[in-house]
Structures are given as structure tokens and as C-alpha cells.
Short mmCIF file of C-alpha atoms in Angstrom, two decimals:
data_model
loop_
_atom_site.label_atom_id
_atom_site.label_comp_id
_atom_site.label_asym_id
_atom_site.label_seq_id
_atom_site.Cartn_x
_atom_site.Cartn_y
_atom_site.Cartn_z
CA UNK A 14 70.12 88.83 86.95
CA UNK A 15 72.03 87.91 90.10
CA UNK A 16 75.39 89.41 89.20
CA UNK A 17 77.15 88.28 92.36
CA UNK A 18 76.07 84.69 91.82
CA UNK A 19 77.26 84.79 88.21
CA UNK A 20 80.71 85.94 89.30
CA UNK A 21 80.88 83.29 92.05
CA UNK A 22 80.07 80.60 89.51
CA UNK A 23 82.92 81.74 87.24
CA UNK A 24 85.35 81.87 90.16
CA UNK A 25 84.55 78.31 91.21
CA UNK A 26 85.04 76.97 87.67
CA UNK A 27 88.45 75.47 86.78
CA UNK A 28 91.23 77.94 86.00
CA UNK A 29 91.74 81.58 86.94
CA UNK A 30 89.02 84.10 86.04
CA UNK A 31 90.46 87.37 84.63
CA UNK A 32 88.86 90.79 85.20
CA UNK A 33 90.23 93.66 83.13
CA UNK A 34 90.68 97.10 84.65
CA UNK A 35 88.74 99.78 82.79
CA UNK A 36 88.66 103.51 83.50
CA UNK A 37 85.84 104.96 81.37
CA UNK A 38 83.04 103.90 79.04
CA UNK A 39 85.28 103.91 75.97
CA UNK A 40 87.91 101.63 77.48
CA UNK A 41 85.12 99.34 78.68
CA UNK A 42 83.69 99.25 75.15
CA UNK A 43 87.01 98.00 73.79
CA UNK A 44 87.67 95.58 76.65
CA UNK A 45 84.18 94.07 76.23
CA UNK A 46 85.26 92.68 72.86
CA UNK A 47 88.01 90.63 74.51
CA UNK A 48 86.91 89.74 78.06
CA UNK A 49 83.60 89.17 79.86
CA UNK A 50 84.64 90.73 83.15
CA UNK A 51 85.66 94.23 84.26
CA UNK A 52 87.52 95.51 87.28
CA UNK A 53 86.51 99.08 88.11
CA UNK A 54 89.96 100.08 89.27
CA UNK A 55 90.46 102.82 91.83
CA UNK A 56 93.80 103.69 90.25
CA UNK A 57 92.22 104.06 86.82
CA UNK A 58 89.19 105.96 88.09
CA UNK A 59 91.24 108.44 90.11
CA UNK A 60 93.48 109.04 87.10
CA UNK A 61 90.71 109.41 84.52
CA UNK A 62 87.99 111.14 86.55
CA UNK A 63 90.15 113.52 88.57
CA UNK A 64 93.59 113.44 87.00
CA UNK A 65 94.96 112.52 90.43
CA UNK A 66 96.94 109.61 91.90
CA UNK A 67 95.29 106.77 93.79
CA UNK A 68 95.75 108.16 97.29
CA UNK A 69 92.18 108.63 98.52
CA UNK A 70 90.59 111.34 96.36
CA UNK A 71 87.67 109.26 95.06
CA UNK A 72 84.20 110.33 96.22
CA UNK A 73 81.74 107.44 96.38
CA UNK A 74 78.92 109.18 94.42
CA UNK A 75 81.33 109.51 91.48
CA UNK A 76 82.20 105.81 91.57
CA UNK A 77 78.52 104.90 91.90
CA UNK A 78 77.66 107.09 88.92
CA UNK A 79 80.26 105.28 86.81
CA UNK A 80 78.83 101.87 87.69
CA UNK A 81 75.33 103.16 86.90
CA UNK A 82 76.56 104.04 83.40
CA UNK A 83 78.44 100.79 82.91
CA UNK A 84 75.74 98.29 83.82
CA UNK A 85 73.11 99.21 81.17
CA UNK A 86 75.72 99.11 78.41
CA UNK A 87 77.24 95.82 79.59
CA UNK A 88 74.41 93.84 81.20
CA UNK A 89 76.18 90.47 81.19
CA UNK A 90 79.73 91.49 82.13
CA UNK A 91 81.11 91.00 85.62
CA UNK A 92 81.70 94.33 87.39
CA UNK A 93 84.03 94.10 90.38
CA UNK A 94 84.35 97.53 92.00
CA UNK A 95 87.22 98.87 94.08
CA UNK A 96 85.71 100.78 97.02
CA UNK A 97 89.05 101.40 98.76
CA UNK A 98 88.49 101.48 102.54
CA UNK A 99 84.71 101.88 102.14
CA UNK A 100 85.21 105.66 102.14
CA UNK A 101 86.39 105.63 105.75
CA UNK A 102 83.31 105.07 107.92
CA UNK A 103 81.54 101.69 108.25
CA UNK A 104 78.16 103.40 107.86
CA UNK A 105 79.25 104.95 104.56
CA UNK A 106 80.72 101.64 103.40
CA UNK A 107 77.40 99.85 104.02
CA UNK A 108 75.43 102.57 102.24
CA UNK A 109 77.76 102.43 99.24
CA UNK A 110 77.56 98.65 99.06
CA UNK A 111 73.76 98.74 99.02
CA UNK A 112 73.75 101.41 96.31
CA UNK A 113 76.30 99.59 94.17
CA UNK A 114 74.37 96.35 94.41
CA UNK A 115 71.19 98.11 93.30
CA UNK A 116 73.15 99.64 90.42
CA UNK A 117 74.19 96.18 89.23
CA UNK A 118 77.72 95.71 90.56
CA UNK A 119 78.83 92.08 90.78
CA UNK A 120 81.16 92.61 93.71
CA UNK A 121 83.34 94.98 95.71
CA UNK A 122 86.83 94.96 97.20
CA UNK A 123 87.14 96.35 100.73
CA UNK A 124 90.67 97.01 102.02
CA UNK A 125 92.07 97.33 105.55
CA UNK A 126 94.07 100.52 104.91
CA UNK A 127 93.99 103.53 107.18
CA UNK A 128 93.99 107.10 105.85
CA UNK A 129 96.00 108.52 104.21
CA UNK A 130 95.61 105.48 101.92
CA UNK A 131 97.85 104.47 99.00
CA UNK A 132 97.73 102.32 95.89
CA UNK A 133 98.22 98.72 96.98
CA UNK A 134 101.55 98.54 95.13
CA UNK A 135 102.91 101.78 96.63
CA UNK A 136 105.12 102.29 99.67
CA UNK A 137 103.96 103.91 102.88
CA UNK A 138 100.71 102.01 103.45
CA UNK A 139 99.19 102.11 106.96
CA UNK A 140 96.68 99.47 108.03
CA UNK A 141 93.82 99.50 110.49
CA UNK A 142 93.90 97.35 113.62
CA UNK A 143 92.59 93.95 112.56
CA UNK A 144 89.56 94.04 114.88
CA UNK A 145 88.51 97.42 113.50
CA UNK A 146 88.71 96.18 109.91
CA UNK A 147 86.89 92.95 110.70
CA UNK A 148 84.07 94.93 112.29
CA UNK A 149 83.73 97.05 109.15
CA UNK A 150 83.88 93.96 106.96
CA UNK A 151 81.17 92.16 108.95
CA UNK A 152 78.88 95.18 108.66
CA UNK A 153 79.44 95.30 104.89
CA UNK A 154 78.73 91.57 104.59
CA UNK A 155 75.49 92.05 106.50
CA UNK A 156 74.50 94.93 104.20
CA UNK A 157 74.81 92.99 100.94
CA UNK A 158 72.39 90.49 99.46
CA UNK A 159 73.94 88.73 96.48
CA UNK A 160 76.94 91.02 96.04
CA UNK A 161 80.35 89.29 96.11
CA UNK A 162 82.75 90.76 98.68
CA UNK A 163 86.54 90.56 98.46
CA UNK A 164 88.35 91.06 101.77
CA UNK A 165 91.71 92.72 101.11
CA UNK A 166 94.69 93.24 103.33
CA UNK A 167 97.53 95.64 102.57
CA UNK A 168 99.80 94.26 105.27
CA UNK A 169 103.47 94.20 104.29
CA UNK A 170 105.16 92.57 107.31
CA UNK A 171 105.42 88.84 106.68
CA UNK A 172 103.88 87.48 109.89
CA UNK A 173 101.09 90.05 109.69
CA UNK A 174 100.30 89.10 106.08
CA UNK A 175 99.69 85.50 107.08
CA UNK A 176 97.83 86.41 110.28
CA UNK A 177 95.45 88.69 108.42
CA UNK A 178 94.98 86.39 105.44
CA UNK A 179 93.99 83.57 107.79
CA UNK A 180 91.61 85.85 109.69
CA UNK A 181 89.96 87.09 106.49
CA UNK A 182 89.46 83.52 105.32
CA UNK A 183 87.48 82.82 108.50
CA UNK A 184 84.94 85.54 107.71
CA UNK A 185 81.94 85.38 105.40
CA UNK A 186 83.84 87.22 102.66
CA UNK A 187 83.73 85.39 99.33
CA UNK A 188 87.36 85.98 98.30
CA UNK A 189 90.67 86.98 99.95
CA UNK A 190 93.19 89.39 98.43
CA UNK A 191 96.66 90.14 99.78
CA UNK A 192 97.71 93.13 97.69
CA UNK A 193 101.27 93.74 96.60
CA UNK A 194 102.37 90.10 96.98
CA UNK A 195 106.04 90.15 96.00
CA UNK A 196 106.80 86.58 94.94
CA UNK A 197 105.43 83.23 93.83
CA UNK A 198 106.60 81.83 97.15
CA UNK A 199 104.33 84.26 98.97
CA UNK A 200 101.35 83.40 96.79
CA UNK A 201 101.87 79.80 97.91
CA UNK A 202 102.14 80.84 101.56
CA UNK A 203 98.91 82.83 101.39
CA UNK A 204 97.17 79.99 99.60
CA UNK A 205 98.26 77.60 102.35
CA UNK A 206 96.74 79.64 105.20
CA UNK A 207 93.36 80.50 103.68
CA UNK A 208 92.17 76.93 103.17
CA UNK A 209 89.62 76.52 100.39
CA UNK A 210 88.63 80.21 100.36
CA UNK A 211 88.96 81.66 96.81
CA UNK A 212 92.12 83.72 96.29
CA UNK A 213 92.48 86.88 94.19
CA UNK A 214 95.75 88.16 92.70
CA UNK A 215 96.22 91.77 91.55
CA UNK A 216 98.55 92.50 88.64
CA UNK A 217 99.61 96.02 87.75
CA UNK A 218 102.36 96.97 85.31
CA UNK A 219 105.42 98.19 87.21
CA UNK A 220 103.93 97.01 90.51
CA UNK A 221 105.45 94.91 93.25
CA UNK A 222 103.98 91.56 92.20
CA UNK A 223 105.50 89.16 89.65
CA UNK A 224 104.14 89.08 86.09
CA UNK A 225 102.35 85.73 85.79
CA UNK A 226 100.18 84.10 83.15
CA UNK A 227 96.69 82.81 83.88
CA UNK A 228 98.03 79.27 83.48
CA UNK A 229 100.73 79.95 86.07
CA UNK A 230 98.22 81.53 88.44
CA UNK A 231 95.86 78.58 88.11
CA UNK A 232 98.74 76.28 89.02
CA UNK A 233 99.27 78.34 92.19
CA UNK A 234 95.64 78.00 93.23
CA UNK A 235 94.60 81.55 92.30
CA UNK A 236 90.90 81.73 91.46
CA UNK A 237 90.54 85.34 90.31
CA UNK A 238 93.00 87.80 88.72
CA UNK A 239 92.44 91.51 88.33
CA UNK A 240 94.45 93.55 85.85
CA UNK A 241 94.18 97.07 87.21
CA UNK A 242 95.62 99.31 84.51
CA UNK A 243 96.28 97.70 81.08
CA UNK A 244 93.75 99.95 79.33
CA UNK A 245 94.88 103.12 81.11
CA UNK A 246 98.57 102.58 80.48
CA UNK A 247 97.98 101.51 76.86
CA UNK A 248 95.98 104.70 76.30
CA UNK A 249 98.77 106.76 77.88
CA UNK A 250 101.32 105.33 75.47
CA UNK A 251 99.05 105.46 72.41
CA UNK A 252 97.90 109.04 72.98
CA UNK A 253 101.45 110.23 73.55
CA UNK A 254 102.59 108.45 70.37
CA UNK A 255 99.71 109.76 68.28
CA UNK A 256 100.24 113.37 69.33
CA UNK A 257 103.98 113.13 68.83
CA UNK A 258 103.33 111.90 65.28
CA UNK A 259 100.79 114.69 64.71
CA UNK A 260 103.38 117.30 65.67
CA UNK A 261 106.02 115.68 63.49
CA UNK A 262 103.62 115.59 60.50
CA UNK A 263 102.80 119.29 60.83
CA UNK A 264 99.26 118.59 62.04
CA UNK A 265 98.32 116.14 59.26
CA UNK A 266 96.13 113.32 60.54
CA UNK A 267 96.92 109.71 59.58
CA UNK A 268 94.84 108.17 56.79
CA UNK A 269 92.16 106.11 58.54
CA UNK A 270 90.80 104.92 55.18
CA UNK A 271 94.11 103.17 54.45
CA UNK A 272 93.52 100.75 57.34
CA UNK A 273 95.35 100.25 60.59
CA UNK A 274 94.07 103.50 62.11
CA UNK A 275 90.91 104.14 64.11
CA UNK A 276 88.57 106.56 62.38
CA UNK A 277 85.10 107.93 62.95
CA UNK A 278 83.38 104.97 61.29
CA UNK A 279 85.12 102.26 63.32
CA UNK A 280 84.74 104.25 66.53
CA UNK A 281 81.02 104.77 65.89
CA UNK A 282 80.54 101.05 65.20
CA UNK A 283 82.16 100.26 68.52
CA UNK A 284 79.95 102.66 70.45
CA UNK A 285 76.74 101.65 68.70
CA UNK A 286 77.12 98.24 70.31
CA UNK A 287 76.45 99.87 73.69
CA UNK A 288 72.95 100.91 72.60
CA UNK A 289 70.71 98.27 74.12
CA UNK A 290 73.52 96.67 76.09
CA UNK A 291 75.90 95.08 73.55
CA UNK A 292 73.03 93.42 71.67
CA UNK A 293 73.69 94.89 68.24
CA UNK A 294 75.04 92.39 65.74
CA UNK A 295 78.35 93.66 64.34
CA UNK A 296 77.28 92.60 60.85
CA UNK A 297 74.12 94.65 61.12
CA UNK A 298 75.99 97.90 61.74
CA UNK A 299 76.80 99.70 58.47
CA UNK A 300 80.45 100.39 57.76
#
């Protein structure tokens, strides 16, 4: 299957295509029941794999290993992978892109940040000179075959945002992302300077960008929306709540048989669907 082509086809269809941020195989298993596209978020991966913030700790073999586990379990889902700055060097970025494409990734996001890097919705970001980023981007584009490539800028100064967005739209990248866009007005401004190039919008709870529905984003000309952390933050809240309740109930677990709680049977049914790549019929799995 040509995973990059499949994602391109969805992006060019009417409306805004959503990709849900997942951080491990279990969160992906739940998300797969609701959406047909995943975003392999750097924020979520750094948090779940290392217990560290999204400030440049990710090693590319770890990210590659995660994608290699995801693809067999979810053979038809889109997998857009955050590769940060390409792990610094252009040569490494090209190697990673080739490996990810062989592993079945649908696409990658390559940013123009300079180390020390930051989450796109954090303060203190430093960006590479535009020519240096464009050189890295062109090498990555030459290294891919079918893989979709998102060119991302983390510029924060208004004139520089528009200058870089326009420059990225002139490249062979498939999609443009300006991360940390702070208003609807600025989505419109970016849309106006990139022509007919597909536009991606990144939403993260508590981030700098406005909270917008898919209908609203489609009206603004946004083709692709990534939701970086809904699974991670929901797990944070749910785990904290469950363990608080366990302490308050003197260590007595909730009654899963009474309904409304996840128990071993429902969890096993969920995971059994990953055997053979989501092909098991739910009705065929015993309760």
C-alpha cells in the first residue's frame, strides 16, 4: 500500500482531515475505534517513552521502533510522524525518512527549529536561517519516494511567519504548517500567502492556538488538523482520578462487572483486534 498517496488523497478531499495524537500502542488501539488517522506526536512520545518534556530528548531509533510496532497493527491507518528537526543533521534526517517510509509511515513533519528545540506551543523557540532549513528540506524531499512531507516553521515574528510560509509553499513539500498560530486572523493570513498548497493546523490543549472545530477549520481553508495530545492528557486525568479513588476506597477496585468500568475482558477484546492488523470482527471475539 502507498501510505503517502492514501494520505494525500484524504487531504485533497473536501473538509479537514483529522489525525489524532497517540503516544503508545494502547492509546492507538483506542483511537483506532474512532478515527482512521494517527499523529505520532513528539510531545506524547517524549512524555510516554522517556518521561521527559518535548525539548529534544527523542532518539530517532526509538521513534522508528514505535512506528515499526504501529504499522502491522494498524495497516490502513494514516501515520504522520513528528521527526522534530530531523535529529539535527541533514544526513540523519534523510536516513530517518528512508527508514520510516520502509516501516510504513504515511508522512513526516520537519521543522525549522534550531537546538535547543522546544514544543511548538512553548516560548523560547530559536529557528534556523531559512536557507539552511530549505537545504535540509530539499534533501529530505529527494530522499523520500511516496512519503508525504510537511514543511513546518516555528517562526513567531509576524513578517517572518509570512515570509517563511510563502517560501515553504514554493518547495516540493506536500503541506505547510505554521506552528503556534495564535488567532483565526493569522490562519487566514497564512492561507493567503501559500496559494493552493495544503495547510495543516496543530491543536494542543492549553497551547497558543485557538480551539476550533473541524467545520470551522474547513471554512478557513485548513486541509489537515493534528491533535497532538488528547489521548495523553485524557490518560493523565483518568489515571490520577482512578488512583485517587483507589486510595479513598482503601484499595478496593471498582466493580468492572457492573458496567461503566474497563476490566480485563474489555481490555483483552480491544487488544485482540490488533492481532492481524485490526481484522478481527468484534462480534467474533468472546466476551
